[in-house]
XYZ file of C-alpha atoms in Angstrom:
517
model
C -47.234 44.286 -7.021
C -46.247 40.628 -7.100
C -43.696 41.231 -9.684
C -42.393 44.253 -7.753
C -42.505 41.574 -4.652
C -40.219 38.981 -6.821
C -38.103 41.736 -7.955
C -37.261 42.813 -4.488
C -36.691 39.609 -3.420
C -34.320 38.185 -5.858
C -32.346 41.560 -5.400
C -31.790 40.967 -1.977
C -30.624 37.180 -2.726
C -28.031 38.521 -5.015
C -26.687 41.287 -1.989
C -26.316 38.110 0.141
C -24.986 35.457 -2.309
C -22.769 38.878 -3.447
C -21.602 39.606 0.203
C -21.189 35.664 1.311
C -18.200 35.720 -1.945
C -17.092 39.079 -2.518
C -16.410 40.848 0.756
C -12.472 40.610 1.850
C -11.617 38.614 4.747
C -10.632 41.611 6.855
C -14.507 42.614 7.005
C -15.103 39.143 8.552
C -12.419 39.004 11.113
C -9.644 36.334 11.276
C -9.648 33.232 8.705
C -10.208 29.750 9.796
C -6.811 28.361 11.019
C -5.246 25.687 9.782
C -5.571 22.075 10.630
C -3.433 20.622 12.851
C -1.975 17.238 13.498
C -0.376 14.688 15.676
C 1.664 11.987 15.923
C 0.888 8.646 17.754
C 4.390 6.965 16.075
C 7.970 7.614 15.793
C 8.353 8.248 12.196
C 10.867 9.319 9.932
C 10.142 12.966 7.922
C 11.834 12.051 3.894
C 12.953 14.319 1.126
C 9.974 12.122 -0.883
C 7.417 9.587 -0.663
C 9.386 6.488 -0.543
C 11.903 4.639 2.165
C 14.699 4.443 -0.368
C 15.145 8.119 0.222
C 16.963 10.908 2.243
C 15.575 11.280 6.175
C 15.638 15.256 6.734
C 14.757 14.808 10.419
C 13.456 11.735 12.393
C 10.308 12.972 14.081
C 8.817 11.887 18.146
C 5.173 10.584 19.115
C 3.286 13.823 19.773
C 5.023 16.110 17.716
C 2.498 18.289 15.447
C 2.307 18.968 12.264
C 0.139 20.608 8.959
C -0.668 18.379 5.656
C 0.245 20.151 2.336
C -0.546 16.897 0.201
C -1.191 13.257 -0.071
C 0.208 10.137 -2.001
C -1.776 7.847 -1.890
C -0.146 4.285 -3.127
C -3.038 2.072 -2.690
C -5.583 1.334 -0.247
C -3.580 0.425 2.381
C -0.559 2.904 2.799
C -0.423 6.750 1.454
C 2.117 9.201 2.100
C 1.670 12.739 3.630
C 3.653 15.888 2.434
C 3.647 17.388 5.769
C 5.385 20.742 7.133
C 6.313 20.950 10.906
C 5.903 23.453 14.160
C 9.738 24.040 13.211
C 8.684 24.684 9.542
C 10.391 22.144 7.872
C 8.834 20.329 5.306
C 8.653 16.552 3.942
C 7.210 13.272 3.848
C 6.063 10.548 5.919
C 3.969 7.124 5.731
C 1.081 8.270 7.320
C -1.202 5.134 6.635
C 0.822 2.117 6.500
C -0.590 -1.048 5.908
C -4.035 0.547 6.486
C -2.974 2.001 10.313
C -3.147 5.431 10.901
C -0.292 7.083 12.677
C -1.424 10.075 13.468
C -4.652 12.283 14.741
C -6.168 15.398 13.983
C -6.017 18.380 16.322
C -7.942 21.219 14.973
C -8.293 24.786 16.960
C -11.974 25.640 17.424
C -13.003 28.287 14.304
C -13.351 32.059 15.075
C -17.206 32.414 15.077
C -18.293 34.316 11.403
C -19.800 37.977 12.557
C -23.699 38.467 11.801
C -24.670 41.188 9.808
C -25.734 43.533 12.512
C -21.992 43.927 14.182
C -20.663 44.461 10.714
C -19.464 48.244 10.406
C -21.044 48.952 7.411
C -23.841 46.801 5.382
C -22.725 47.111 1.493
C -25.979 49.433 -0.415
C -28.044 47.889 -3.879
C -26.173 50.518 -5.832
C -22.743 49.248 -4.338
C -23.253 45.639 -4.891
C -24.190 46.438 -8.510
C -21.330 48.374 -9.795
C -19.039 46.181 -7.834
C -16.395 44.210 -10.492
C -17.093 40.781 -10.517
C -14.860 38.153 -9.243
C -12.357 36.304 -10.856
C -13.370 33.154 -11.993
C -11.097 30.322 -10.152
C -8.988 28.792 -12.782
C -9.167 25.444 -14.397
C -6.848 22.865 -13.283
C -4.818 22.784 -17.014
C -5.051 27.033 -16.827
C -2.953 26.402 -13.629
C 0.713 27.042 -13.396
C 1.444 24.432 -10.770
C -1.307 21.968 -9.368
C -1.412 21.353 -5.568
C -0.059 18.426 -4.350
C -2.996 17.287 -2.850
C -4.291 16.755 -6.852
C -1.514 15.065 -7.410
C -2.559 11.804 -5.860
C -1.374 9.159 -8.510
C -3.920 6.847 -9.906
C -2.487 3.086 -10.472
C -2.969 3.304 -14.422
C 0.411 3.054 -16.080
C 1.735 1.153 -18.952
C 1.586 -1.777 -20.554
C 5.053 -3.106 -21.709
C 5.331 -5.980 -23.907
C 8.596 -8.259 -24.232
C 9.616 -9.282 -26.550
C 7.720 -6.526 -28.711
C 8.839 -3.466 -27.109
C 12.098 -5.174 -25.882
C 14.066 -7.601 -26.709
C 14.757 -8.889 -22.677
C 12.901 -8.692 -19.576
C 15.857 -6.366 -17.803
C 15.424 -3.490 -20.673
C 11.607 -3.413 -20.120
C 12.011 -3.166 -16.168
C 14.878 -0.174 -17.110
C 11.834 1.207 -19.243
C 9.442 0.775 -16.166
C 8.360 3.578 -14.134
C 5.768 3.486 -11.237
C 2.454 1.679 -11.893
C 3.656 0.344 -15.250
C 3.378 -3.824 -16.206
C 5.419 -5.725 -17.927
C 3.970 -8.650 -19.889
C 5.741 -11.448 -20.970
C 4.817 -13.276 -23.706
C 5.555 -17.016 -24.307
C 8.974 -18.221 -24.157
C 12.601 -18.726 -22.275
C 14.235 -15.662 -21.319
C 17.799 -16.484 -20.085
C 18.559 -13.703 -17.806
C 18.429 -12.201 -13.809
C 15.404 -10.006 -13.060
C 15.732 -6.870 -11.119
C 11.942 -5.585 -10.730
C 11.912 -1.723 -10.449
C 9.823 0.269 -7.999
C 6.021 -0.191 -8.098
C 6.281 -2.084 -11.201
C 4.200 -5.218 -11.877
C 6.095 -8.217 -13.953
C 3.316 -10.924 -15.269
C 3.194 -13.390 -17.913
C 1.060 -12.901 -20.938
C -2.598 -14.196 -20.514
C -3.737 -14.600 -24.641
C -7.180 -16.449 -24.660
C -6.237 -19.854 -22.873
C -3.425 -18.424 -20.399
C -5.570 -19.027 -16.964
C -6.431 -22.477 -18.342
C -5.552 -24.717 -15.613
C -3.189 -27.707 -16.295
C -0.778 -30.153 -15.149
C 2.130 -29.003 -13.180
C 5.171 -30.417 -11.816
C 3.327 -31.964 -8.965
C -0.391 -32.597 -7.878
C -1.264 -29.239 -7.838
C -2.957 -27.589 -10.856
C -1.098 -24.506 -12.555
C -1.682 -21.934 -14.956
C -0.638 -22.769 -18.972
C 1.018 -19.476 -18.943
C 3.108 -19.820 -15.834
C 4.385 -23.380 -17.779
C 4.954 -21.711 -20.877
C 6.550 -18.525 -19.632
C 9.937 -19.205 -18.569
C 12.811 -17.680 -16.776
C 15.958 -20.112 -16.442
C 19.209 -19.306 -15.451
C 21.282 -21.494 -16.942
C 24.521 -20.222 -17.566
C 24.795 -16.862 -15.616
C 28.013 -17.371 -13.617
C 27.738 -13.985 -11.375
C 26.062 -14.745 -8.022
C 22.901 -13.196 -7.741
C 19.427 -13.343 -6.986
C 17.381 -14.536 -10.246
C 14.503 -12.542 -9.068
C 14.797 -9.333 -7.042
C 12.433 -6.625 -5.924
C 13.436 -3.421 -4.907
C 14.278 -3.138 -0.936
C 12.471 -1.452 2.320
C 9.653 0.528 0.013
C 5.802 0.627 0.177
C 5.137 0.414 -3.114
C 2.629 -2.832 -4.786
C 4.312 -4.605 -6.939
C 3.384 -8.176 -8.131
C 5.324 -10.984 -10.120
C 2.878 -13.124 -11.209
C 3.099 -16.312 -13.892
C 6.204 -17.760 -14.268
C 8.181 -21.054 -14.706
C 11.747 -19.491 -12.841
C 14.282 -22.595 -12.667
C 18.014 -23.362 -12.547
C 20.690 -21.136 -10.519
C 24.096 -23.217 -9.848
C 26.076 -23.546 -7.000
C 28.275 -20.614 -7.275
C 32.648 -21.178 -6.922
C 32.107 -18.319 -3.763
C 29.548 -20.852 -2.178
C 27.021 -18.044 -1.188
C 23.377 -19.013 -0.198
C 21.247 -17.701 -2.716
C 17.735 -18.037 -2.982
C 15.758 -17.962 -6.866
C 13.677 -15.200 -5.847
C 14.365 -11.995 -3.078
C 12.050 -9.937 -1.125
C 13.755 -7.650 1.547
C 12.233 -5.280 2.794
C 8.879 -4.625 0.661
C 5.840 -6.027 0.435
C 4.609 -7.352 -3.407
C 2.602 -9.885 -4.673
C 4.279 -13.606 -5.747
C 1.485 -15.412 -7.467
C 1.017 -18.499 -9.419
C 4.839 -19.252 -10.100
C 6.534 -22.097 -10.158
C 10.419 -22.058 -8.529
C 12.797 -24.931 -9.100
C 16.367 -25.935 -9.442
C 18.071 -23.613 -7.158
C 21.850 -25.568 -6.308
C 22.459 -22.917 -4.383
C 20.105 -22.645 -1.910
C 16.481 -22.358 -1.355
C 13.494 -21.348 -3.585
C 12.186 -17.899 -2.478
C 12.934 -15.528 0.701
C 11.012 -12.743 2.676
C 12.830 -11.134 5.431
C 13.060 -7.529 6.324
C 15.768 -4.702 6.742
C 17.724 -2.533 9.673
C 20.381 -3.176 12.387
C 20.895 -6.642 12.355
C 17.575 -7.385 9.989
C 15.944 -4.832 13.207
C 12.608 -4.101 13.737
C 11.785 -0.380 12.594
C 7.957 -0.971 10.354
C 9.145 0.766 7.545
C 11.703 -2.307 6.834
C 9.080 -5.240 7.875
C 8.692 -7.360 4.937
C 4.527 -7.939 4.202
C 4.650 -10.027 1.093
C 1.610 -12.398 0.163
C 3.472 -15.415 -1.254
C 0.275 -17.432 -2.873
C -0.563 -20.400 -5.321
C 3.113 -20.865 -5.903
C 4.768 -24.914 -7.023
C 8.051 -24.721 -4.934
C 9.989 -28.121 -5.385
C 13.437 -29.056 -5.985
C 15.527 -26.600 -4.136
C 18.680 -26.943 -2.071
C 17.334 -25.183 0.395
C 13.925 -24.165 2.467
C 11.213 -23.616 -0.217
C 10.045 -20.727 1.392
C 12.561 -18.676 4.248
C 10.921 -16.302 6.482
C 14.169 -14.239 7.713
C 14.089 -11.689 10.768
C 11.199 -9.748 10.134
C 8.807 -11.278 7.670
C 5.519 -10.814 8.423
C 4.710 -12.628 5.010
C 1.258 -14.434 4.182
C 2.445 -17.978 2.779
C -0.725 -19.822 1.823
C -2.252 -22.128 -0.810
C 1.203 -23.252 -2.187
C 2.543 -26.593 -2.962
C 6.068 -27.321 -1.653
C 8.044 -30.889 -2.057
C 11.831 -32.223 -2.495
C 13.758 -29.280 -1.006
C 16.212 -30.653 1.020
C 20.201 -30.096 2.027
C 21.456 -32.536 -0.052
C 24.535 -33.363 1.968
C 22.586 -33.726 5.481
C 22.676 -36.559 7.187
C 20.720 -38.472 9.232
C 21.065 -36.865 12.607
C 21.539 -33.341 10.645
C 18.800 -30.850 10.392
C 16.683 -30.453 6.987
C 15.537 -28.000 4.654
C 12.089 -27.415 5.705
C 9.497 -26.760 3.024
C 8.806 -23.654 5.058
C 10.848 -22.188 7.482
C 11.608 -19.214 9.516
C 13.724 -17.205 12.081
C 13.982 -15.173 14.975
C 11.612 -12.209 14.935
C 9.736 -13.528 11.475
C 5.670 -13.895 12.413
C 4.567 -14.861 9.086
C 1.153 -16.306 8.733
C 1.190 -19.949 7.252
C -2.155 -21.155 5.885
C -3.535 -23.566 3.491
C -0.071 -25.192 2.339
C 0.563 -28.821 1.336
C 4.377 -29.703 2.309
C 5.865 -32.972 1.431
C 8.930 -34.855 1.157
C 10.790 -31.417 2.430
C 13.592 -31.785 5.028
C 10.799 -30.742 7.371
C 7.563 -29.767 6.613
C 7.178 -26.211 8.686
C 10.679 -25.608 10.517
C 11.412 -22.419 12.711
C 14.821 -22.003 14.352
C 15.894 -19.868 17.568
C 12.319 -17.837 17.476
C 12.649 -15.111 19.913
C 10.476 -12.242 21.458
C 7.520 -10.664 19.786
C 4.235 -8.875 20.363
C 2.413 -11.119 17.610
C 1.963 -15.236 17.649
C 3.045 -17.518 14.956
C 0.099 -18.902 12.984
C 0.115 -22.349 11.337
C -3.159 -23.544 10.500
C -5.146 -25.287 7.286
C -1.725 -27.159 6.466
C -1.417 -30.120 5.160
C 2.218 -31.803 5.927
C 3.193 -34.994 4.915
C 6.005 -37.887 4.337
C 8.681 -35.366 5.207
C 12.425 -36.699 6.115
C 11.956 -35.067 9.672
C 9.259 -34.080 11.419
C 5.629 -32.242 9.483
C 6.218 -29.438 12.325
C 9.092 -28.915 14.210
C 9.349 -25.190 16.117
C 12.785 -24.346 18.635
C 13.304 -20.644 20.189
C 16.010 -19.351 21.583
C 15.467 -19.867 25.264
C 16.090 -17.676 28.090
C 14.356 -15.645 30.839
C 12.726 -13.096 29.425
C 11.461 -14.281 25.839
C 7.951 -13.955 24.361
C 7.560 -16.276 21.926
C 3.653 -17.616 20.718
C 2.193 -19.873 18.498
C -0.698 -21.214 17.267
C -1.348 -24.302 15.496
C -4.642 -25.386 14.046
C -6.952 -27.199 11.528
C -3.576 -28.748 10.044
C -3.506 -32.139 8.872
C 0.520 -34.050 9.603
C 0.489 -37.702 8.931
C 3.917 -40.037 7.376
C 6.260 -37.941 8.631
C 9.586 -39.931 9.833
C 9.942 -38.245 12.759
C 7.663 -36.445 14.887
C 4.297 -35.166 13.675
C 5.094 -32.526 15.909
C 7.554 -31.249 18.015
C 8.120 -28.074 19.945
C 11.066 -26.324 22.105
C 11.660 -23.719 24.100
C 8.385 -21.821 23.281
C 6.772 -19.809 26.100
C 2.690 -20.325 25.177
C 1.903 -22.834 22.613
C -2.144 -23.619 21.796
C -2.295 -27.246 19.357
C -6.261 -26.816 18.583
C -8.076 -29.008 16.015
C -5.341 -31.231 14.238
C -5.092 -34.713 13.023
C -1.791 -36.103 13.625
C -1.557 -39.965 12.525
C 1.159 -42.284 11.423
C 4.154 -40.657 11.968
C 7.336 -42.198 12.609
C 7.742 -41.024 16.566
C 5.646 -39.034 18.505
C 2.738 -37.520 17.446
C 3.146 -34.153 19.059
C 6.479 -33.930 21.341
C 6.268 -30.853 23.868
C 9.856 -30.010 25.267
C 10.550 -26.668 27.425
C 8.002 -25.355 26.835
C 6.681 -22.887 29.734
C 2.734 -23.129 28.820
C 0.446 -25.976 26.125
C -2.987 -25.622 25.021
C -3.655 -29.245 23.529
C -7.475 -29.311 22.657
C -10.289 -30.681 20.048
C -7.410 -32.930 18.269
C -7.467 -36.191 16.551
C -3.690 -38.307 17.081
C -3.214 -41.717 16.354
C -1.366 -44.728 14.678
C 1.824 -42.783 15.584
C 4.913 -45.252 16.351
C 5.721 -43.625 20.191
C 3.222 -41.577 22.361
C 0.749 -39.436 20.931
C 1.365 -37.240 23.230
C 4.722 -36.546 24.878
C 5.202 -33.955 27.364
C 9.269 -32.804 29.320
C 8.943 -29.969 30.929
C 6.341 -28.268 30.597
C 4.955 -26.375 33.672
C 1.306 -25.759 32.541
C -0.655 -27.977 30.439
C -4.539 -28.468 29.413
C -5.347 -31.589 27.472
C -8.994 -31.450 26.594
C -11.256 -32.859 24.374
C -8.682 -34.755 22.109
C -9.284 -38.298 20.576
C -6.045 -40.201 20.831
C -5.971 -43.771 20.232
C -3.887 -47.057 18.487
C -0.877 -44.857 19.468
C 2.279 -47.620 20.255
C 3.896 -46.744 23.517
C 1.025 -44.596 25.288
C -1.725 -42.137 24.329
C -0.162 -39.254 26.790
C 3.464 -39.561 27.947
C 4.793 -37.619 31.052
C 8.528 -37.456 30.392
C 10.894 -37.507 33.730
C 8.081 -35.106 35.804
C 8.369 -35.283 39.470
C 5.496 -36.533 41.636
């Protein structure tokens, strides 16, 4: 009887498990819908998963939409084959920069019937002659995978110069998406144009991330010494370094010695290396000899270098010897929300400035660049940190774990734009600026400044000089031994001074410039 019992039993499992997979939808009422989303950004819909290409339609916060697919590029931004209410289809950078721009909005699910309001409750007999179902197929059996499978994993190739190619520009025209080139030791006289989503680094071998002596104090990598790309010679203007412009994908250029661009007959300013408009990796390099202008650039793309995300330039500029360029060693141009940090940057300068002229800072920026400046050293530069006409944006300037020294100007020296209705932040902290010639510090024209936990000490005027600006935070700094004030304030309509130590300063420890009683 307890066999009989089992026997039962187990048929009864198979009706059910038969019945949960076999029965058509119709029996069950209407399928789940589909999911839904929203919006919470403008974005632009594309004819593929990139910047560079075609918009079909620009699309308005709030409009809704279905995902067919994802491309995912790494952990931080993924694109979204997406079809709309108006049934077109295409894609857009859903996650960019690891923000979400849009929401789900899923209609509740038809509830499934329970057996008893079915019509008609398959028999034994029924569910055993039925056919059984087709197996699903395996994804190589498949005629055409979904896109949603087609998520690319970052493995591509490896591409050795000079083994697979003679030069540096036929590997990169060999590159596709995810690949690296490696370069092994040696001078490769030619411009660089790095392709989309490729990686260009010197060959390691077994003593490449040996640290030695570099150009200046700073310790650098054997193979960035001994991996060289010069351009001596090469009489068309041009970036010697490129990346591709206003796309998503991670790239990195990582390891080399890149020296000597002239100053071209047209008298363009050209920096050694260009980022506009992406976001990669520049690691462990060392840039030097640029007669035409500065050492490396980050600035974005759009109307007048405009402010749509897509084009915002996010590179991480890191653990890079910057020295000898006509130029600023690093420019931040409208745009760049770069991360510049743990670099060593000395001897850029405009060689033909003179004394009352302005300098090539070591790093500088422009208008609507916010990059984040941390952990530099920056000496005998024009300036050490210079920004120029800063205007309005949601986001603060950070400059903080610097140290900035023996410049020709000043170790910081920030101006904006001016005007009534301007925006324009910083923050400055934890930086060390001594032996400057001018002012350890000196700021214009900025709406809310906050100076927190600095040393500032022999400099050659001032040691911080606040100008026009509408509101100062000075606070928990050390200032002395500087050859004026340590503190000079002109105009500045709200002030806290807290905390600070300022002492053996020449003239006086705070100065009130002109400020009526």
């Amino acid at each position: 009887m307890g066999c009989k019992l089992s026997h039962y039993a187990l048929k009864i499992g198979v009706i059910c498990l038969i019945m949960a997979v076999s029965i058509p939808h119709g029996a069950l009422g209407e399928p789940k819908p589909t999911k839904s989303y929203i919006l919470t950004a403008n974005m632009n819909l594309r004819e593929k998963s990139t910047t560079a290409s075609k918009i079909v339609q620009p699309m308005k916060e709030g409009e809704e939409f279905e995902i067919l697919g994802q491309y995912r590029r790494d952990d931080f931004n993924s694109w979204y084959l997406i079809k709309t209410k108006s049934g077109l289809t295409g894609w857009f950078c859903g996650i960019y920069q690891g923000k979400i721009r849009f929401v789900e909005e899923e209609a509740p699910a038809e509830p499934m019937p329970v057996l008893h309001e079915m019509e008609e409750i398959p028999s034994v007999a029924e569910v055993e002659e039925e056919a059984p179902a087709e197996p699903m197929p395996r994804l190589h059996e498949m005629e055409e995978v979904p896109s949603v499978v087609e998520e690319p994993i970052a493995i591509g190739r490896e591409i050795f110069v000079p083994d697979d190619y003679d030069t540096i520009e036929e590997a990169m025209e060999s590159a596709s998406f995810a690949d690296t080139v490696i370069v092994k030791p040696g001078t490769y006289n030619e411009r660089v144009e790095i392709v989309d989503g490729v990686n260009l680094v010197s060959f390691v071998g077994s003593d490449g991330n040996d640290l030695v002596d570099g150009p200046g104090n700073k310790k650098v990598l054997k193979r960035t010494l001994r991996t060289i790309i010069d351009g001596t010679g090469i009489e068309a203007p041009g970036y010697l370094v490129s990346f591709p412009k206003d796309t998503t994908a991670p790239m990195r250029l990582d390891g080399f010695t890149i020296i000597n661009m002239p100053k071209y007959l047209s008298g363009i300013n050209l920096f050694v290396v260009e980022v506009r408009g992406c976001s990669p990796e520049v690691v462990n390099n060392i840039v030097a000899g640029n007669r035409s202008w500065g050492g490396i650039l980050s600035t974005g793309l759009g109307l007048g270098m405009g402010p749509p995300f897509e084009t915002v330039a996010r590179p991480i500029i890191r653990n890079n010897v910057i020295y000898d360029n006509y130029g600023p060693g690093v420019a931040n141009g409208p745009n760049s929300a770069a991360l510049v940090a743990d670099n060593e940057i000395f001897e850029n300068r405009f060689p033909k400035a003179r004394e009352e002229d302005p300098d090539a800072p070591g790093i500088g920026m422009r208008e609507y660049a916010r990059p984040v400046i941390e952990n530099n050293v920056c000496y005998k530069n024009g300036a050490g940190i210079g920004g120029l006409n800063l205007i309005s944006h949601d986001q603060a300037l950070i400059i903080r774990g610097n140290i900035l020294h023996n410049n020709r100007r000043g170790g910081i020296g920030l101006r904006g734009l001016g005007g009534l209705q301007t925006n324009v932040k910083v923050v400055i902290e934890n930086n060390k600026i001594y032996g400057n010639l001018k002012a350890g510090m000196r700021l214009s024209k900025i709406d809310d400044a906050k100076i927190i936990y600095n040393t500032v000490f022999d400099n050659g005027k001032a040691g911080l000089a606040i100008f026009n600006v509408e509101a100062v935070t000075i606070e928990d700094n050390e200032i002395s031994g500087n050859l004026t004030a340590g503190i000079r304030l002109l105009n500045v309509p709200s002030v806290a001074v807290r905390r600070n130590h300022i002492y053996n300063n020449i003239t006086a420890g705070i100065d009130f410039i002109g400020w009526e009683k």
